[in-house]
Each structure stands twice: as C-alpha cells, then as structure tokens.
PDB file of C-alpha atoms in Angstrom:
ATOM      1  CA  SER A 152       0.000   0.000   0.000  1.00 43.00           C
ATOM      2  CA  LYS A 153       1.034   3.596  -0.587  1.00 50.00           C
ATOM      3  CA  SER A 154       2.994   5.379   2.188  1.00 50.00           C
ATOM      4  CA  ILE A 155       2.775   9.089   3.019  1.00 56.00           C
ATOM      5  CA  ALA A 156       5.440  11.198   4.817  1.00 58.00           C
ATOM      6  CA  VAL A 157       4.091  12.833   7.996  1.00 66.00           C
ATOM      7  CA  PRO A 158       5.420  16.135   9.368  1.00 77.00           C
ATOM      8  CA  LEU A 159       5.456  16.204  13.165  1.00 91.00           C
ATOM      9  CA  ALA A 160       3.444  19.041  14.758  1.00 94.00           C
ATOM     10  CA  LEU A 161       4.640  19.718  18.307  1.00 96.00           C
ATOM     11  CA  PRO A 162       3.243  22.117  20.915  1.00 96.00           C
ATOM     12  CA  GLY A 163       5.814  24.688  22.012  1.00 97.00           C
ATOM     13  CA  LYS A 164       6.504  27.964  23.734  1.00 97.00           C
ATOM     14  CA  VAL A 165       8.751  30.869  22.749  1.00 98.00           C
ATOM     15  CA  SER A 166      11.544  31.574  25.237  1.00 97.00           C
ATOM     16  CA  PHE A 167      14.541  33.864  25.655  1.00 98.00           C
ATOM     17  CA  ASP A 168      17.902  32.839  24.272  1.00 97.00           C
ATOM     18  CA  GLU A 169      19.647  32.271  27.599  1.00 96.00           C
ATOM     19  CA  ARG A 170      22.999  33.121  26.029  1.00 96.00           C
ATOM     20  CA  ARG A 171      21.682  36.635  25.293  1.00 96.00           C
ATOM     21  CA  LEU A 172      20.058  37.390  28.628  1.00 97.00           C
ATOM     22  CA  ALA A 173      21.763  39.506  31.290  1.00 97.00           C
ATOM     23  CA  GLN A 174      21.004  40.565  34.844  1.00 97.00           C
ATOM     24  CA  ILE A 175      22.721  43.935  35.293  1.00 97.00           C
ATOM     25  CA  THR A 176      23.838  44.486  38.874  1.00 97.00           C
ATOM     26  CA  ALA A 177      25.642  47.189  40.817  1.00 97.00           C
ATOM     27  CA  ARG A 178      29.382  46.510  40.942  1.00 96.00           C
ATOM     28  CA  VAL A 179      29.973  49.399  43.350  1.00 97.00           C
ATOM     29  CA  SER A 180      27.712  50.891  46.008  1.00 97.00           C
ATOM     30  CA  GLY A 181      26.310  54.359  45.404  1.00 97.00           C
ATOM     31  CA  ARG A 182      23.348  56.607  44.701  1.00 98.00           C
ATOM     32  CA  ILE A 183      21.549  56.469  41.349  1.00 98.00           C
ATOM     33  CA  GLU A 184      22.006  59.941  39.884  1.00 97.00           C
ATOM     34  CA  GLN A 185      20.921  59.394  36.275  1.00 97.00           C
ATOM     35  CA  VAL A 186      18.558  56.837  34.726  1.00 98.00           C
ATOM     36  CA  ASN A 187      18.914  56.702  30.934  1.00 98.00           C
ATOM     37  CA  VAL A 188      16.719  53.689  30.101  1.00 98.00           C
ATOM     38  CA  PHE A 189      13.349  52.275  31.048  1.00 97.00           C
ATOM     39  CA  THR A 190      11.464  49.027  30.427  1.00 97.00           C
ATOM     40  CA  ASN A 191      11.140  48.119  26.719  1.00 97.00           C
ATOM     41  CA  ASP A 192      13.809  50.616  25.601  1.00 98.00           C
ATOM     42  CA  GLN A 193      16.177  49.424  22.878  1.00 97.00           C
ATOM     43  CA  VAL A 194      19.855  49.911  23.735  1.00 98.00           C
ATOM     44  CA  SER A 195      23.104  49.421  21.861  1.00 97.00           C
ATOM     45  CA  GLY A 196      26.114  47.564  23.236  1.00 96.00           C
ATOM     46  CA  ASN A 197      28.246  49.601  25.670  1.00 94.00           C
ATOM     47  CA  ALA A 198      25.527  52.293  26.028  1.00 96.00           C
ATOM     48  CA  VAL A 199      25.474  54.048  29.425  1.00 97.00           C
ATOM     49  CA  LEU A 200      22.315  52.794  31.148  1.00 98.00           C
ATOM     50  CA  LEU A 201      22.763  54.333  34.606  1.00 97.00           C
ATOM     51  CA  GLU A 202      25.104  56.690  36.405  1.00 97.00           C
ATOM     52  CA  LEU A 203      25.936  56.257  40.081  1.00 97.00           C
ATOM     53  CA  PHE A 204      27.558  58.721  42.432  1.00 98.00           C
ATOM     54  CA  SER A 205      29.845  56.372  44.328  1.00 97.00           C
ATOM     55  CA  GLN A 206      32.219  57.251  47.136  1.00 97.00           C
ATOM     56  CA  GLU A 207      33.562  53.712  46.830  1.00 97.00           C
ATOM     57  CA  TYR A 208      34.468  54.353  43.166  1.00 98.00           C
ATOM     58  CA  LEU A 209      36.217  57.620  44.070  1.00 97.00           C
ATOM     59  CA  THR A 210      38.241  55.814  46.756  1.00 97.00           C
ATOM     60  CA  MET A 211      39.267  53.073  44.303  1.00 97.00           C
ATOM     61  CA  GLN A 212      40.446  55.667  41.781  1.00 97.00           C
ATOM     62  CA  ASN A 213      42.492  57.545  44.381  1.00 97.00           C
ATOM     63  CA  GLU A 214      44.104  54.291  45.517  1.00 97.00           C
ATOM     64  CA  PHE A 215      44.987  53.606  41.887  1.00 97.00           C
ATOM     65  CA  PHE A 216      46.564  57.089  41.446  1.00 97.00           C
ATOM     66  CA  GLN A 217      48.694  56.606  44.589  1.00 96.00           C
ATOM     67  CA  ALA A 218      49.740  53.090  43.534  1.00 96.00           C
ATOM     68  CA  SER A 219      50.614  54.357  40.038  1.00 95.00           C
ATOM     69  CA  ALA A 220      52.768  57.177  41.430  1.00 94.00           C
ATOM     70  CA  ARG A 221      54.545  54.797  43.811  1.00 92.00           C
ATOM     71  CA  TRP A 222      55.188  52.318  40.984  1.00 91.00           C
ATOM     72  CA  ARG A 223      56.727  55.086  38.837  1.00 89.00           C
ATOM     73  CA  ARG A 224      58.931  56.318  41.709  1.00 87.00           C
ATOM     74  CA  SER A 225      60.207  52.785  42.418  1.00 85.00           C
ATOM     75  CA  GLN A 226      61.588  52.545  38.862  1.00 81.00           C
ATOM     76  CA  GLU A 227      63.802  55.666  39.072  1.00 73.00           C
ATOM     77  CA  PRO A 228      66.299  54.399  40.117  1.00 67.00           C
ATOM     78  CA  ALA A 229      65.292  50.760  40.484  1.00 62.00           C
ATOM     79  CA  GLY A 230      64.850  50.140  44.203  1.00 61.00           C
ATOM     80  CA  ASP A 231      64.192  47.222  46.528  1.00 66.00           C
ATOM     81  CA  GLU A 232      60.532  48.096  46.812  1.00 78.00           C
ATOM     82  CA  GLN A 233      59.952  47.815  43.035  1.00 86.00           C
ATOM     83  CA  ALA A 234      58.289  44.370  43.219  1.00 86.00           C
ATOM     84  CA  ALA A 235      55.987  45.424  46.069  1.00 89.00           C
ATOM     85  CA  ALA A 236      55.089  48.674  44.299  1.00 92.00           C
ATOM     86  CA  LYS A 237      54.258  46.809  41.107  1.00 92.00           C
ATOM     87  CA  ALA A 238      52.049  44.297  42.996  1.00 93.00           C
ATOM     88  CA  ILE A 239      50.112  47.143  44.688  1.00 95.00           C
ATOM     89  CA  TYR A 240      49.726  48.940  41.335  1.00 96.00           C
ATOM     90  CA  GLU A 241      48.480  45.786  39.547  1.00 96.00           C
ATOM     91  CA  SER A 242      46.019  45.088  42.376  1.00 97.00           C
ATOM     92  CA  ALA A 243      44.588  48.636  42.280  1.00 97.00           C
ATOM     93  CA  LYS A 244      44.269  48.439  38.485  1.00 97.00           C
ATOM     94  CA  ARG A 245      42.607  45.012  38.615  1.00 97.00           C
ATOM     95  CA  LYS A 246      39.935  46.349  41.002  1.00 97.00           C
ATOM     96  CA  LEU A 247      38.929  48.930  38.388  1.00 97.00           C
ATOM     97  CA  ILE A 248      38.849  46.290  35.619  1.00 96.00           C
ATOM     98  CA  ILE A 249      36.691  43.982  37.779  1.00 96.00           C
ATOM     99  CA  ILE A 250      34.008  46.637  38.309  1.00 96.00           C
ATOM    100  CA  GLY A 251      33.737  47.072  34.542  1.00 93.00           C
ATOM    101  CA  LEU A 252      36.232  49.668  33.304  1.00 94.00           C
ATOM    102  CA  THR A 253      38.023  48.892  30.059  1.00 91.00           C
ATOM    103  CA  GLU A 254      41.810  48.939  29.719  1.00 93.00           C
ATOM    104  CA  ALA A 255      41.458  52.141  27.666  1.00 93.00           C
ATOM    105  CA  GLU A 256      39.429  53.844  30.426  1.00 93.00           C
ATOM    106  CA  VAL A 257      41.995  52.831  33.064  1.00 96.00           C
ATOM    107  CA  ASP A 258      44.824  54.162  30.859  1.00 95.00           C
ATOM    108  CA  GLU A 259      42.961  57.448  30.418  1.00 95.00           C
ATOM    109  CA  LEU A 260      42.517  57.764  34.199  1.00 96.00           C
ATOM    110  CA  GLU A 261      46.218  57.104  34.693  1.00 95.00           C
ATOM    111  CA  THR A 262      47.133  59.761  32.104  1.00 95.00           C
ATOM    112  CA  THR A 263      44.750  62.509  33.249  1.00 95.00           C
ATOM    113  CA  ARG A 264      44.847  61.678  36.977  1.00 95.00           C
ATOM    114  CA  ILE A 265      41.379  63.250  37.252  1.00 95.00           C
ATOM    115  CA  PRO A 266      38.937  61.033  39.208  1.00 96.00           C
ATOM    116  CA  GLN A 267      35.501  60.423  37.711  1.00 95.00           C
ATOM    117  CA  THR A 268      32.715  61.454  40.083  1.00 94.00           C
ATOM    118  CA  HIS A 269      30.135  59.134  38.487  1.00 96.00           C
ATOM    119  CA  PHE A 270      30.336  55.424  37.769  1.00 97.00           C
ATOM    120  CA  HIS A 271      28.776  54.432  34.425  1.00 96.00           C
ATOM    121  CA  ILE A 272      26.832  51.167  34.177  1.00 96.00           C
ATOM    122  CA  ARG A 273      26.923  50.006  30.554  1.00 95.00           C
ATOM    123  CA  ALA A 274      25.060  47.484  28.414  1.00 97.00           C
ATOM    124  CA  PRO A 275      27.129  44.306  27.856  1.00 96.00           C
ATOM    125  CA  PHE A 276      25.411  43.876  24.447  1.00 97.00           C
ATOM    126  CA  GLY A 277      22.665  45.436  22.359  1.00 97.00           C
ATOM    127  CA  GLY A 278      19.106  44.466  23.190  1.00 97.00           C
ATOM    128  CA  THR A 279      15.870  45.369  24.961  1.00 97.00           C
ATOM    129  CA  ILE A 280      15.413  46.332  28.613  1.00 98.00           C
ATOM    130  CA  ILE A 281      12.869  43.749  29.795  1.00 97.00           C
ATOM    131  CA  GLY A 282      12.860  44.631  33.495  1.00 97.00           C
ATOM    132  CA  SER A 283      13.850  47.572  35.677  1.00 97.00           C
ATOM    133  CA  ASN A 284      14.309  47.844  39.422  1.00 96.00           C
ATOM    134  CA  VAL A 285      15.821  51.340  39.565  1.00 96.00           C
ATOM    135  CA  ARG A 286      14.655  54.719  40.831  1.00 96.00           C
ATOM    136  CA  GLN A 287      16.571  57.961  40.568  1.00 97.00           C
ATOM    137  CA  GLY A 288      18.015  58.923  43.951  1.00 97.00           C
ATOM    138  CA  ALA A 289      17.907  55.378  45.364  1.00 98.00           C
ATOM    139  CA  TYR A 290      21.008  54.068  47.142  1.00 98.00           C
ATOM    140  CA  VAL A 291      22.205  50.648  45.967  1.00 98.00           C
ATOM    141  CA  GLN A 292      24.625  48.156  47.474  1.00 97.00           C
ATOM    142  CA  VAL A 293      27.095  45.981  45.582  1.00 97.00           C
ATOM    143  CA  GLY A 294      25.245  43.111  43.910  1.00 96.00           C
ATOM    144  CA  ALA A 295      21.833  44.802  43.815  1.00 97.00           C
ATOM    145  CA  GLY A 296      19.829  43.771  40.730  1.00 97.00           C
ATOM    146  CA  LEU A 297      19.146  46.862  38.618  1.00 98.00           C
ATOM    147  CA  LEU A 298      18.060  45.935  35.082  1.00 98.00           C
ATOM    148  CA  GLU A 299      17.339  42.908  32.912  1.00 98.00           C
ATOM    149  CA  LEU A 300      18.550  42.998  29.324  1.00 98.00           C
ATOM    150  CA  ALA A 301      17.668  40.581  26.524  1.00 98.00           C
ATOM    151  CA  ASP A 302      18.717  40.396  22.897  1.00 97.00           C
ATOM    152  CA  LEU A 303      15.431  39.419  21.239  1.00 97.00           C
ATOM    153  CA  SER A 304      16.878  39.149  17.724  1.00 96.00           C
ATOM    154  CA  THR A 305      17.397  35.431  18.322  1.00 96.00           C
ATOM    155  CA  LEU A 306      15.073  33.337  20.476  1.00 97.00           C
ATOM    156  CA  TRP A 307      14.663  29.781  21.634  1.00 98.00           C
ATOM    157  CA  VAL A 308      11.442  27.865  21.020  1.00 98.00           C
ATOM    158  CA  LEU A 309      10.982  24.924  23.378  1.00 97.00           C
ATOM    159  CA  ALA A 310       8.849  22.190  21.804  1.00 97.00           C
ATOM    160  CA  ASP A 311       7.400  19.210  23.690  1.00 96.00           C
ATOM    161  CA  LEU A 312       8.410  15.802  22.349  1.00 95.00           C
ATOM    162  CA  TYR A 313       6.517  12.713  23.485  1.00 93.00           C
ATOM    163  CA  GLU A 314       8.606   9.623  24.201  1.00 90.00           C
ATOM    164  CA  LYS A 315       7.182   7.975  21.080  1.00 88.00           C
ATOM    165  CA  ASP A 316       8.429  10.883  18.931  1.00 89.00           C
ATOM    166  CA  LEU A 317      12.020  10.712  20.165  1.00 91.00           C
ATOM    167  CA  PRO A 318      13.318   8.207  17.565  1.00 89.00           C
ATOM    168  CA  TYR A 319      12.276  10.499  14.712  1.00 87.00           C
ATOM    169  CA  VAL A 320      13.746  13.818  15.820  1.00 91.00           C
ATOM    170  CA  ARG A 321      17.423  14.832  15.828  1.00 92.00           C
ATOM    171  CA  ALA A 322      19.440  18.001  16.362  1.00 94.00           C
ATOM    172  CA  GLY A 323      20.030  19.737  13.040  1.00 93.00           C
ATOM    173  CA  MET A 324      16.542  19.127  11.660  1.00 93.00           C
ATOM    174  CA  LYS A 325      14.653  22.071  10.180  1.00 93.00           C
ATOM    175  CA  ALA A 326      11.500  23.305  11.872  1.00 95.00           C
ATOM    176  CA  GLN A 327       8.752  25.843  11.159  1.00 95.00           C
ATOM    177  CA  VAL A 328       7.326  27.811  14.089  1.00 96.00           C
ATOM    178  CA  VAL A 329       3.696  28.933  13.771  1.00 96.00           C
ATOM    179  CA  VAL A 330       1.978  31.381  16.152  1.00 96.00           C
ATOM    180  CA  ALA A 331      -1.672  32.435  16.216  1.00 94.00           C
ATOM    181  CA  ALA A 332      -0.874  36.143  15.895  1.00 93.00           C
ATOM    182  CA  TYR A 333       0.651  36.022  12.402  1.00 92.00           C
ATOM    183  CA  PRO A 334       0.123  34.109   9.162  1.00 92.00           C
ATOM    184  CA  GLY A 335       2.935  31.993   7.801  1.00 90.00           C
ATOM    185  CA  SER A 336       5.778  30.588   9.858  1.00 93.00           C
ATOM    186  CA  VAL A 337       9.279  31.362  11.123  1.00 94.00           C
ATOM    187  CA  ALA A 338      12.067  29.009  10.058  1.00 94.00           C
ATOM    188  CA  GLY A 339      14.421  27.543  12.623  1.00 95.00           C
ATOM    189  CA  THR A 340      16.702  24.610  13.369  1.00 95.00           C
ATOM    190  CA  ILE A 341      16.597  22.131  16.238  1.00 96.00           C
ATOM    191  CA  SER A 342      19.798  22.915  18.117  1.00 96.00           C
ATOM    192  CA  THR A 343      19.514  20.366  20.918  1.00 97.00           C
ATOM    193  CA  ILE A 344      17.212  17.837  22.547  1.00 97.00           C
ATOM    194  CA  TYR A 345      17.185  17.995  26.341  1.00 96.00           C
ATOM    195  CA  SER A 346      18.446  15.030  28.326  1.00 95.00           C
ATOM    196  CA  VAL A 347      15.755  15.063  31.035  1.00 95.00           C
ATOM    197  CA  LEU A 348      12.144  13.911  30.700  1.00 94.00           C
ATOM    198  CA  ASP A 349       9.452  15.997  32.426  1.00 91.00           C
ATOM    199  CA  GLU A 350       7.803  13.494  34.770  1.00 90.00           C
ATOM    200  CA  LYS A 351       4.423  15.308  34.741  1.00 91.00           C
ATOM    201  CA  THR A 352       3.961  15.815  31.000  1.00 89.00           C
ATOM    202  CA  ARG A 353       6.076  12.794  29.953  1.00 92.00           C
ATOM    203  CA  THR A 354       7.739  14.974  27.324  1.00 95.00           C
ATOM    204  CA  VAL A 355      11.268  16.029  26.465  1.00 97.00           C
ATOM    205  CA  LYS A 356      12.103  19.572  25.346  1.00 97.00           C
ATOM    206  CA  ALA A 357      13.501  20.094  21.864  1.00 97.00           C
ATOM    207  CA  ARG A 358      15.097  23.524  21.508  1.00 98.00           C
ATOM    208  CA  VAL A 359      14.648  25.330  18.205  1.00 97.00           C
ATOM    209  CA  GLN A 360      16.777  28.405  17.564  1.00 96.00           C
ATOM    210  CA  VAL A 361      15.035  31.067  15.462  1.00 97.00           C
ATOM    211  CA  GLU A 362      15.988  34.445  14.017  1.00 96.00           C
ATOM    212  CA  ASN A 363      13.579  37.139  15.223  1.00 95.00           C
ATOM    213  CA  ARG A 364      14.912  40.296  13.586  1.00 88.00           C
ATOM    214  CA  HIS A 365      11.423  41.626  12.826  1.00 89.00           C
ATOM    215  CA  GLY A 366      10.283  41.046  16.406  1.00 91.00           C
ATOM    216  CA  LYS A 367       7.196  38.983  15.534  1.00 92.00           C
ATOM    217  CA  LEU A 368       7.877  36.311  18.140  1.00 96.00           C
ATOM    218  CA  LYS A 369       7.508  37.294  21.804  1.00 96.00           C
ATOM    219  CA  PRO A 370       8.816  35.221  24.714  1.00 97.00           C
ATOM    220  CA  GLU A 371       6.027  33.232  26.433  1.00 97.00           C
ATOM    221  CA  MET A 372       3.938  32.967  23.233  1.00 97.00           C
ATOM    222  CA  PHE A 373       2.444  29.520  22.630  1.00 97.00           C
ATOM    223  CA  CYS A 374       3.203  28.069  19.213  1.00 97.00           C
ATOM    224  CA  THR A 375       3.198  24.976  17.043  1.00 97.00           C
ATOM    225  CA  VAL A 376       6.530  23.589  15.845  1.00 96.00           C
ATOM    226  CA  ASN A 377       6.317  21.654  12.588  1.00 95.00           C
ATOM    227  CA  VAL A 378       9.368  19.405  12.294  1.00 92.00           C
ATOM    228  CA  GLN A 379      10.516  18.050   8.958  1.00 78.00           C
ATOM    229  CA  THR A 380      11.284  14.594  10.309  1.00 72.00           C
ATOM    230  CA  GLN A 381      13.794  13.743   7.602  1.00 54.00           C
ATOM    231  CA  PHE A 382      17.038  12.252   8.849  1.00 45.00           C
ATOM    232  CA  GLY A 383      19.206  10.733   6.188  1.00 44.00           C
ATOM    233  CA  LYS A 384      16.636   8.868   4.099  1.00 46.00           C
ATOM    234  CA  GLU A 385      14.372   8.062   7.011  1.00 48.00           C
ATOM    235  CA  THR A 386      11.070   9.804   7.611  1.00 50.00           C
ATOM    236  CA  ILE A 387       7.845   9.053   9.451  1.00 53.00           C
ATOM    237  CA  LYS A 388       5.540   7.220   7.078  1.00 55.00           C
ATOM    238  CA  ILE A 389       2.031   5.865   7.474  1.00 59.00           C
ATOM    239  CA  PRO A 390      -0.255   3.789   5.263  1.00 62.00           C
ATOM    240  CA  ALA A 391      -2.431   6.042   3.104  1.00 60.00           C
ATOM    241  CA  SER A 392      -5.466   4.138   4.488  1.00 62.00           C
ATOM    242  CA  ALA A 393      -4.759   5.632   7.952  1.00 64.00           C
ATOM    243  CA  LEU A 394      -5.613   9.139   6.698  1.00 62.00           C
ATOM    244  CA  LEU A 395      -8.986  10.455   7.831  1.00 64.00           C
ATOM    245  CA  GLY A 396     -10.872  13.625   6.925  1.00 64.00           C
ATOM    246  CA  GLU A 397     -12.009  15.583   3.912  1.00 62.00           C
ATOM    247  CA  THR A 398     -10.347  16.424   0.602  1.00 57.00           C
ATOM    248  CA  GLU A 399      -8.484  19.538   1.822  1.00 63.00           C
ATOM    249  CA  LYS A 400      -7.847  18.598   5.467  1.00 71.00           C
ATOM    250  CA  HIS A 401      -6.551  15.299   6.766  1.00 71.00           C
ATOM    251  CA  PHE A 402      -5.711  13.979  10.182  1.00 70.00           C
ATOM    252  CA  VAL A 403      -4.536  10.846  11.944  1.00 70.00           C
ATOM    253  CA  PHE A 404      -4.858   9.579  15.507  1.00 71.00           C
ATOM    254  CA  ILE A 405      -1.547   8.971  17.278  1.00 70.00           C
ATOM    255  CA  ALA A 406      -1.353   6.599  20.269  1.00 67.00           C
ATOM    256  CA  VAL A 407       0.113   8.556  23.190  1.00 63.00           C
ATOM    257  CA  ASN A 408      -0.222   5.524  25.449  1.00 62.00           C
ATOM    258  CA  ASP A 409      -2.349   2.376  25.680  1.00 62.00           C
ATOM    259  CA  THR A 410      -5.576   4.267  26.405  1.00 61.00           C
ATOM    260  CA  THR A 411      -5.084   7.757  24.959  1.00 66.00           C
ATOM    261  CA  PHE A 412      -5.049   8.862  21.334  1.00 66.00           C
ATOM    262  CA  GLU A 413      -4.175  12.329  20.072  1.00 70.00           C
ATOM    263  CA  LYS A 414      -5.588  13.868  16.896  1.00 72.00           C
ATOM    264  CA  ARG A 415      -2.938  15.391  14.602  1.00 72.00           C
ATOM    265  CA  ASP A 416      -3.536  17.372  11.451  1.00 72.00           C
ATOM    266  CA  ILE A 417      -1.607  16.182   8.407  1.00 69.00           C
ATOM    267  CA  ARG A 418      -0.589  18.332   5.479  1.00 61.00           C
TER     268      ARG A 418
END
C-alpha cells in the first residue's frame, strides 16, 4: 500500500535565548544619579544605562593614582621596593577592571589623573530592557539587581516531544514555528534535545533556535513547531489508508499511550 510522509506538529513555547540574557547588577555601592533607560527601551552595546555617584568608586580611583605614582617612583632608580610597588599597582588596576572599566578607560585615568565622580553602568550587548528595578536617587549596594537585558533578535522555542516521537527527531533538523498572531511561519533549526524527561507531561524539550529580527515572536507565546522529520533517508511514514478527513484537510490519531489517542492534522 502507498505510504505518506508525515510532518510532526509539536506544541511549544517561545523563550529567551539564555545566552543573550543579562542581569545587570551594581558593581559598586552608590546613589543612582541618572537613569537613561526604562522598560522596553532598545539599547546598543556599551551604552550608558545608569550613572551612580559612588564614594567607593572615588576611593578606588584615588588608591589607583597613589599606587601608580609609587610604581613610577620605584623605577627611578630601580629600588628594593619595586616588586611590592608593582604588585600594589596591579592590584589597584585590577579592582577597576573587575568593576567594569576597560583597559582604555583605566589608561585614560592614569594619564589625566582626574577622578571620575560618576560610575557608568553600561550594556554588555545590544538588546531590549525587559525589566527595571531602579529609581533615581535610590542608594544601591554591591550586587543589587538593577536591570534585565535581553537580545530578542534570536530566540529559543521549546517544543514538547513525546517519548514515542524521540526516535524520529534529531538536532540539526529544520522546523517551522507557527503562532496564532501572524500568518505563515518562522524558520528555525533544532539545536539540541534535552536530556531530562518531564515526569508530569512525559515529554522532552527540543530547543529550536530562530531568528527574530522583525520582532514577531515574543517570549512566552504559545506556538506549534512543525518538524521536517527527515534524517538521512528516514522519515515518518504511514499507510495512506490511515488518513482520515475531507479532501483539503486530513488527520490521523496517534497513540500517546495504551488508552489515549491524540488527533494530529496532516498536510
């Protein structure tokens, strides 16, 4: 009897790309003097998001200036304290790098010897501010969560795979993501299949990476993931006699377990 290839339609949900998601925290304590961004604002990489007045930052800069001067003095002429002076200088410089200054900014400080009164909190990459916990004038401690940033130009779609579907799906397969809000679909690729089964739903997550440059997909949207279950020359096939329905629309019943069947549309 004739066989027909069956695309697999999986329920899914749009999620953030965890590699492009950042919690922006305070690396020094201080008072928020300037707020440049708010929830849903688009920002470019390295943009100044907030400015803090920080006594701690001023102290660190002054320690660096003193260590720099001592390091220079120890070299002319070379003295016994040269190694100690260099260690103190490197330590003071490293503190500034750790809180987020670039090498160029540290070099500029060392050249001008003018302390910056405000500490700039910058975006680690371009994206969208998806959460804000800042108010102008508020005092923040080191480690306080300030902003959440996400690059929404690429997203993950997490599709639910039943145990019975696992043999047919592999990383690298193409997938089409369909959401109710828009006609058509968004193309993606299965990047990985998770190693842990959800004990409640009896499903495994398949992660589909999708480009989202036009912003149509929103995290937390429900969707359908149509997988082209072609791997090598293998594909899911069924007898043509198993097809039910009318001329335009067809469906089959899939056995989820011994007592439950699920209706799936076939194209």
